[in-house]
mmCIF file with all atom_site columns, C-alpha atoms in Angstrom:
data_model
loop_
_atom_site.group_PDB
_atom_site.id
_atom_site.type_symbol
_atom_site.label_atom_id
_atom_site.label_alt_id
_atom_site.label_comp_id
_atom_site.label_asym_id
_atom_site.label_entity_id
_atom_site.label_seq_id
_atom_site.pdbx_PDB_ins_code
_atom_site.Cartn_x
_atom_site.Cartn_y
_atom_site.Cartn_z
_atom_site.occupancy
_atom_site.B_iso_or_equiv
_atom_site.pdbx_formal_charge
_atom_site.auth_seq_id
_atom_site.auth_comp_id
_atom_site.auth_asym_id
_atom_site.auth_atom_id
_atom_site.pdbx_PDB_model_num
ATOM 1   C CA . MET A 1 1   ? 117.858 112.635 77.598  1.00 0.00 ? 3   MET A CA 1
ATOM 2   C CA . GLU A 1 2   ? 116.286 111.313 80.815  1.00 0.00 ? 4   GLU A CA 1
ATOM 3   C CA . ASP A 1 3   ? 117.724 111.693 84.203  1.00 0.00 ? 5   ASP A CA 1
ATOM 4   C CA . PHE A 1 4   ? 118.473 108.200 85.399  1.00 0.00 ? 6   PHE A CA 1
ATOM 5   C CA . LEU A 1 5   ? 120.992 106.347 87.808  1.00 0.00 ? 7   LEU A CA 1
ATOM 6   C CA . ARG A 1 6   ? 124.812 105.961 86.884  1.00 0.00 ? 8   ARG A CA 1
ATOM 7   C CA . TYR A 1 7   ? 127.442 104.204 88.424  1.00 0.00 ? 9   TYR A CA 1
ATOM 8   C CA . ASP A 1 8   ? 131.503 104.914 88.858  1.00 0.00 ? 10  ASP A CA 1
ATOM 9   C CA . GLY A 1 9   ? 133.337 102.215 88.680  1.00 0.00 ? 11  GLY A CA 1
ATOM 10  C CA . THR A 1 10  ? 131.808 99.399  85.838  1.00 0.00 ? 12  THR A CA 1
ATOM 11  C CA . MET A 1 11  ? 134.222 97.176  84.411  1.00 0.00 ? 13  MET A CA 1
ATOM 12  C CA . LYS A 1 12  ? 134.285 94.610  81.850  1.00 0.00 ? 14  LYS A CA 1
ATOM 13  C CA . ARG A 1 13  ? 134.624 91.510  84.833  1.00 0.00 ? 15  ARG A CA 1
ATOM 14  C CA . ASP A 1 14  ? 134.672 93.171  88.367  1.00 0.00 ? 16  ASP A CA 1
ATOM 15  C CA . PRO A 1 15  ? 136.484 90.385  90.557  1.00 0.00 ? 17  PRO A CA 1
ATOM 16  C CA . ARG A 1 16  ? 134.272 90.907  93.508  1.00 0.00 ? 18  ARG A CA 1
ATOM 17  C CA . ILE A 1 17  ? 131.532 89.125  91.584  1.00 0.00 ? 19  ILE A CA 1
ATOM 18  C CA . ALA A 1 18  ? 133.343 86.125  90.687  1.00 0.00 ? 20  ALA A CA 1
ATOM 19  C CA . ALA A 1 19  ? 134.088 85.818  94.735  1.00 0.00 ? 21  ALA A CA 1
ATOM 20  C CA . TRP A 1 20  ? 130.747 86.460  95.501  1.00 0.00 ? 22  TRP A CA 1
ATOM 21  C CA . PHE A 1 21  ? 129.764 83.529  93.481  1.00 0.00 ? 23  PHE A CA 1
ATOM 22  C CA . ASP A 1 22  ? 132.417 81.404  94.592  1.00 0.00 ? 24  ASP A CA 1
ATOM 23  C CA . VAL A 1 23  ? 130.647 81.244  98.094  1.00 0.00 ? 25  VAL A CA 1
ATOM 24  C CA . ALA A 1 24  ? 128.787 78.152  98.593  1.00 0.00 ? 26  ALA A CA 1
ATOM 25  C CA . ASP A 1 25  ? 125.362 79.306  99.055  1.00 0.00 ? 27  ASP A CA 1
ATOM 26  C CA . PRO A 1 26  ? 122.419 77.644  97.370  1.00 0.00 ? 28  PRO A CA 1
ATOM 27  C CA . TYR A 1 27  ? 120.819 81.256  96.696  1.00 0.00 ? 29  TYR A CA 1
ATOM 28  C CA . ARG A 1 28  ? 124.124 82.435  94.633  1.00 0.00 ? 30  ARG A CA 1
ATOM 29  C CA . LEU A 1 29  ? 123.563 79.195  92.821  1.00 0.00 ? 31  LEU A CA 1
ATOM 30  C CA . MET A 1 30  ? 120.073 80.090  91.930  1.00 0.00 ? 32  MET A CA 1
ATOM 31  C CA . VAL A 1 31  ? 121.277 83.416  90.278  1.00 0.00 ? 33  VAL A CA 1
ATOM 32  C CA . ARG A 1 32  ? 124.158 82.684  88.711  1.00 0.00 ? 34  ARG A CA 1
ATOM 33  C CA . GLU A 1 33  ? 122.816 81.874  85.596  1.00 0.00 ? 35  GLU A CA 1
ATOM 34  C CA . TRP A 1 34  ? 120.654 84.626  85.110  1.00 0.00 ? 36  TRP A CA 1
ATOM 35  C CA . PHE A 1 35  ? 123.721 86.912  85.841  1.00 0.00 ? 37  PHE A CA 1
ATOM 36  C CA . GLU A 1 36  ? 125.617 85.506  83.167  1.00 0.00 ? 38  GLU A CA 1
ATOM 37  C CA . GLN A 1 37  ? 122.289 85.976  80.796  1.00 0.00 ? 39  GLN A CA 1
ATOM 38  C CA . MET A 1 38  ? 122.776 89.460  81.631  1.00 0.00 ? 40  MET A CA 1
ATOM 39  C CA . ARG A 1 39  ? 126.255 89.411  81.031  1.00 0.00 ? 41  ARG A CA 1
ATOM 40  C CA . GLY A 1 40  ? 125.571 87.795  77.856  1.00 0.00 ? 42  GLY A CA 1
ATOM 41  C CA . CYS A 1 41  ? 123.100 90.426  76.291  1.00 0.00 ? 43  CYS A CA 1
ATOM 42  C CA . GLY A 1 42  ? 125.978 92.369  74.429  1.00 0.00 ? 44  GLY A CA 1
ATOM 43  C CA . ALA A 1 43  ? 129.290 93.264  74.360  1.00 0.00 ? 45  ALA A CA 1
ATOM 44  C CA . ASP A 1 44  ? 128.439 96.968  75.971  1.00 0.00 ? 46  ASP A CA 1
ATOM 45  C CA . VAL A 1 45  ? 127.759 95.133  79.180  1.00 0.00 ? 47  VAL A CA 1
ATOM 46  C CA . ARG A 1 46  ? 129.510 95.986  82.028  1.00 0.00 ? 48  ARG A CA 1
ATOM 47  C CA . GLU A 1 47  ? 129.542 95.214  86.104  1.00 0.00 ? 49  GLU A CA 1
ATOM 48  C CA . LEU A 1 48  ? 130.321 96.427  89.412  1.00 0.00 ? 50  LEU A CA 1
ATOM 49  C CA . PHE A 1 49  ? 129.719 95.076  92.889  1.00 0.00 ? 51  PHE A CA 1
ATOM 50  C CA . HIS A 1 50  ? 127.556 97.543  94.981  1.00 0.00 ? 52  HIS A CA 1
ATOM 51  C CA . ASP A 1 51  ? 125.696 97.264  97.863  1.00 0.00 ? 53  ASP A CA 1
ATOM 52  C CA . GLY A 1 52  ? 126.334 93.254  98.218  1.00 0.00 ? 54  GLY A CA 1
ATOM 53  C CA . CYS A 1 53  ? 124.999 92.329  94.855  1.00 0.00 ? 55  CYS A CA 1
ATOM 54  C CA . PRO A 1 54  ? 126.260 91.667  91.091  1.00 0.00 ? 56  PRO A CA 1
ATOM 55  C CA . ILE A 1 55  ? 124.978 94.450  88.837  1.00 0.00 ? 57  ILE A CA 1
ATOM 56  C CA . ALA A 1 56  ? 124.735 94.533  85.131  1.00 0.00 ? 58  ALA A CA 1
ATOM 57  C CA . CYS A 1 57  ? 125.213 97.509  83.219  1.00 0.00 ? 59  CYS A CA 1
ATOM 58  C CA . VAL A 1 58  ? 125.451 99.004  79.900  1.00 0.00 ? 60  VAL A CA 1
ATOM 59  C CA . GLY A 1 59  ? 128.486 101.332 80.030  1.00 0.00 ? 61  GLY A CA 1
ATOM 60  C CA . ASP A 1 60  ? 127.606 103.224 83.873  1.00 0.00 ? 62  ASP A CA 1
ATOM 61  C CA . ALA A 1 61  ? 123.961 102.709 83.455  1.00 0.00 ? 63  ALA A CA 1
ATOM 62  C CA . PRO A 1 62  ? 122.629 99.504  84.952  1.00 0.00 ? 64  PRO A CA 1
ATOM 63  C CA . PHE A 1 63  ? 119.609 97.699  84.359  1.00 0.00 ? 65  PHE A CA 1
ATOM 64  C CA . GLY A 1 64  ? 119.822 94.489  86.018  1.00 0.00 ? 66  GLY A CA 1
ATOM 65  C CA . TYR A 1 65  ? 121.321 92.958  89.398  1.00 0.00 ? 67  TYR A CA 1
ATOM 66  C CA . VAL A 1 66  ? 121.039 89.550  91.377  1.00 0.00 ? 68  VAL A CA 1
ATOM 67  C CA . GLY A 1 67  ? 120.952 89.179  95.221  1.00 0.00 ? 69  GLY A CA 1
ATOM 68  C CA . ALA A 1 68  ? 120.822 86.030  97.584  1.00 0.00 ? 70  ALA A CA 1
ATOM 69  C CA . PHE A 1 69  ? 118.936 86.648  100.937 1.00 0.00 ? 71  PHE A CA 1
ATOM 70  C CA . LYS A 1 70  ? 118.544 84.212  103.778 1.00 0.00 ? 72  LYS A CA 1
ATOM 71  C CA . ALA A 1 71  ? 115.106 82.388  102.422 1.00 0.00 ? 73  ALA A CA 1
ATOM 72  C CA . HIS A 1 72  ? 115.145 83.477  98.833  1.00 0.00 ? 74  HIS A CA 1
ATOM 73  C CA . ALA A 1 73  ? 116.984 84.888  95.822  1.00 0.00 ? 75  ALA A CA 1
ATOM 74  C CA . ASN A 1 74  ? 116.216 88.210  93.777  1.00 0.00 ? 76  ASN A CA 1
ATOM 75  C CA . VAL A 1 75  ? 116.264 88.913  89.830  1.00 0.00 ? 77  VAL A CA 1
ATOM 76  C CA . GLY A 1 76  ? 116.092 92.658  89.620  1.00 0.00 ? 78  GLY A CA 1
ATOM 77  C CA . PHE A 1 77  ? 115.611 95.182  87.108  1.00 0.00 ? 79  PHE A CA 1
ATOM 78  C CA . TYR A 1 78  ? 116.172 98.952  87.382  1.00 0.00 ? 80  TYR A CA 1
ATOM 79  C CA . HIS A 1 79  ? 113.710 100.109 85.235  1.00 0.00 ? 81  HIS A CA 1
ATOM 80  C CA . GLY A 1 80  ? 111.129 97.180  85.796  1.00 0.00 ? 82  GLY A CA 1
ATOM 81  C CA . ALA A 1 81  ? 108.143 99.014  86.480  1.00 0.00 ? 83  ALA A CA 1
ATOM 82  C CA . GLU A 1 82  ? 108.076 100.179 82.608  1.00 0.00 ? 84  GLU A CA 1
ATOM 83  C CA . LEU A 1 83  ? 108.765 96.464  81.577  1.00 0.00 ? 85  LEU A CA 1
ATOM 84  C CA . ALA A 1 84  ? 106.110 94.499  80.050  1.00 0.00 ? 86  ALA A CA 1
ATOM 85  C CA . ASP A 1 85  ? 105.450 91.104  81.760  1.00 0.00 ? 87  ASP A CA 1
ATOM 86  C CA . PRO A 1 86  ? 102.686 89.316  80.334  1.00 0.00 ? 88  PRO A CA 1
ATOM 87  C CA . ALA A 1 87  ? 103.627 86.060  82.720  1.00 0.00 ? 89  ALA A CA 1
ATOM 88  C CA . SER A 1 88  ? 103.484 88.559  85.998  1.00 0.00 ? 90  SER A CA 1
ATOM 89  C CA . LEU A 1 89  ? 106.891 87.529  87.628  1.00 0.00 ? 91  LEU A CA 1
ATOM 90  C CA . LEU A 1 90  ? 107.702 90.877  88.781  1.00 0.00 ? 92  LEU A CA 1
ATOM 91  C CA . GLU A 1 91  ? 107.217 91.812  91.983  1.00 0.00 ? 93  GLU A CA 1
ATOM 92  C CA . GLY A 1 92  ? 107.673 95.262  94.108  1.00 0.00 ? 94  GLY A CA 1
ATOM 93  C CA . GLN A 1 93  ? 105.887 98.621  94.504  1.00 0.00 ? 95  GLN A CA 1
ATOM 94  C CA . GLY A 1 94  ? 108.969 100.960 94.094  1.00 0.00 ? 96  GLY A CA 1
ATOM 95  C CA . LYS A 1 95  ? 108.697 103.957 91.422  1.00 0.00 ? 97  LYS A CA 1
ATOM 96  C CA . HIS A 1 96  ? 111.166 102.304 88.906  1.00 0.00 ? 98  HIS A CA 1
ATOM 97  C CA . MET A 1 97  ? 112.606 99.166  90.268  1.00 0.00 ? 99  MET A CA 1
ATOM 98  C CA . ARG A 1 98  ? 111.223 95.820  90.257  1.00 0.00 ? 100 ARG A CA 1
ATOM 99  C CA . HIS A 1 99  ? 112.679 92.277  90.950  1.00 0.00 ? 101 HIS A CA 1
ATOM 100 C CA . VAL A 1 100 ? 111.687 88.511  90.410  1.00 0.00 ? 102 VAL A CA 1
ATOM 101 C CA . LYS A 1 101 ? 111.854 86.181  93.747  1.00 0.00 ? 103 LYS A CA 1
ATOM 102 C CA . LEU A 1 102 ? 113.399 82.715  93.345  1.00 0.00 ? 104 LEU A CA 1
ATOM 103 C CA . ARG A 1 103 ? 112.611 80.059  96.155  1.00 0.00 ? 105 ARG A CA 1
ATOM 104 C CA . PRO A 1 104 ? 113.723 76.611  96.164  1.00 0.00 ? 106 PRO A CA 1
ATOM 105 C CA . GLY A 1 105 ? 111.255 74.264  95.382  1.00 0.00 ? 107 GLY A CA 1
ATOM 106 C CA . LYS A 1 106 ? 109.051 76.829  93.765  1.00 0.00 ? 108 LYS A CA 1
ATOM 107 C CA . ALA A 1 107 ? 108.820 76.650  89.882  1.00 0.00 ? 109 ALA A CA 1
ATOM 108 C CA . LEU A 1 108 ? 110.058 79.377  87.608  1.00 0.00 ? 110 LEU A CA 1
ATOM 109 C CA . ASN A 1 109 ? 109.150 80.770  83.996  1.00 0.00 ? 111 ASN A CA 1
ATOM 110 C CA . GLY A 1 110 ? 112.553 80.412  82.767  1.00 0.00 ? 112 GLY A CA 1
ATOM 111 C CA . GLU A 1 111 ? 111.632 81.733  79.372  1.00 0.00 ? 113 GLU A CA 1
ATOM 112 C CA . ALA A 1 112 ? 109.711 84.914  80.690  1.00 0.00 ? 114 ALA A CA 1
ATOM 113 C CA . LEU A 1 113 ? 113.043 85.721  82.837  1.00 0.00 ? 115 LEU A CA 1
ATOM 114 C CA . ARG A 1 114 ? 115.058 85.479  79.816  1.00 0.00 ? 116 ARG A CA 1
ATOM 115 C CA . ASP A 1 115 ? 112.688 87.963  78.087  1.00 0.00 ? 117 ASP A CA 1
ATOM 116 C CA . LEU A 1 116 ? 112.786 90.112  81.059  1.00 0.00 ? 118 LEU A CA 1
ATOM 117 C CA . ILE A 1 117 ? 116.219 90.420  80.760  1.00 0.00 ? 119 ILE A CA 1
ATOM 118 C CA . ALA A 1 118 ? 116.222 90.642  77.178  1.00 0.00 ? 120 ALA A CA 1
ATOM 119 C CA . ALA A 1 119 ? 113.736 93.523  77.739  1.00 0.00 ? 121 ALA A CA 1
ATOM 120 C CA . ALA A 1 120 ? 115.718 95.209  80.734  1.00 0.00 ? 122 ALA A CA 1
ATOM 121 C CA . TYR A 1 121 ? 118.775 95.476  78.140  1.00 0.00 ? 123 TYR A CA 1
ATOM 122 C CA . ARG A 1 122 ? 116.863 96.802  75.531  1.00 0.00 ? 124 ARG A CA 1
ATOM 123 C CA . ASP A 1 123 ? 115.268 99.279  77.529  1.00 0.00 ? 125 ASP A CA 1
ATOM 124 C CA . ILE A 1 124 ? 118.514 100.727 78.943  1.00 0.00 ? 126 ILE A CA 1
ATOM 125 C CA . ARG A 1 125 ? 119.930 100.822 75.421  1.00 0.00 ? 127 ARG A CA 1
ATOM 126 C CA . GLN A 1 126 ? 117.350 102.727 74.370  1.00 0.00 ? 128 GLN A CA 1
ATOM 127 C CA . ARG A 1 127 ? 117.490 105.479 77.590  1.00 0.00 ? 129 ARG A CA 1
ATOM 128 C CA . LEU A 1 128 ? 120.972 105.907 76.184  1.00 0.00 ? 130 LEU A CA 1
ATOM 129 C CA . GLY A 1 129 ? 120.104 106.159 72.777  1.00 0.00 ? 131 GLY A CA 1
ATOM 130 C CA . SER A 1 130 ? 122.266 103.615 71.859  1.00 0.00 ? 132 SER A CA 1
ATOM 131 C CA . VAL A 1 131 ? 120.026 101.979 69.424  1.00 0.00 ? 133 VAL A CA 1
#
């Protein structure tokens, strides 16, 4: 089995994430629907708030996160470097992680982002041997 990142303390719904989204911030609003999309991937999705970001996991293995910054927001994938990205949404140069950067007024291919979220979920389930 492949060795990859795991987090302690995941739960079905982390109240710290609700509090994070309750802050009136336009960049947090931009990523809320995408985190909801991650939550809706399957009954086995769990979450936690870590390093200032909501993270979606299967069990204790993360597959996606969202982040809000001063001038943009991110929807990120822990194994994004290995995801098919025909719409070329993913950015980053890390060994594993990639993200989609969201900016106000910049068009976003929502269907392609939904596909990436679903692919990241399927990928982590496969890595865990859940499929």
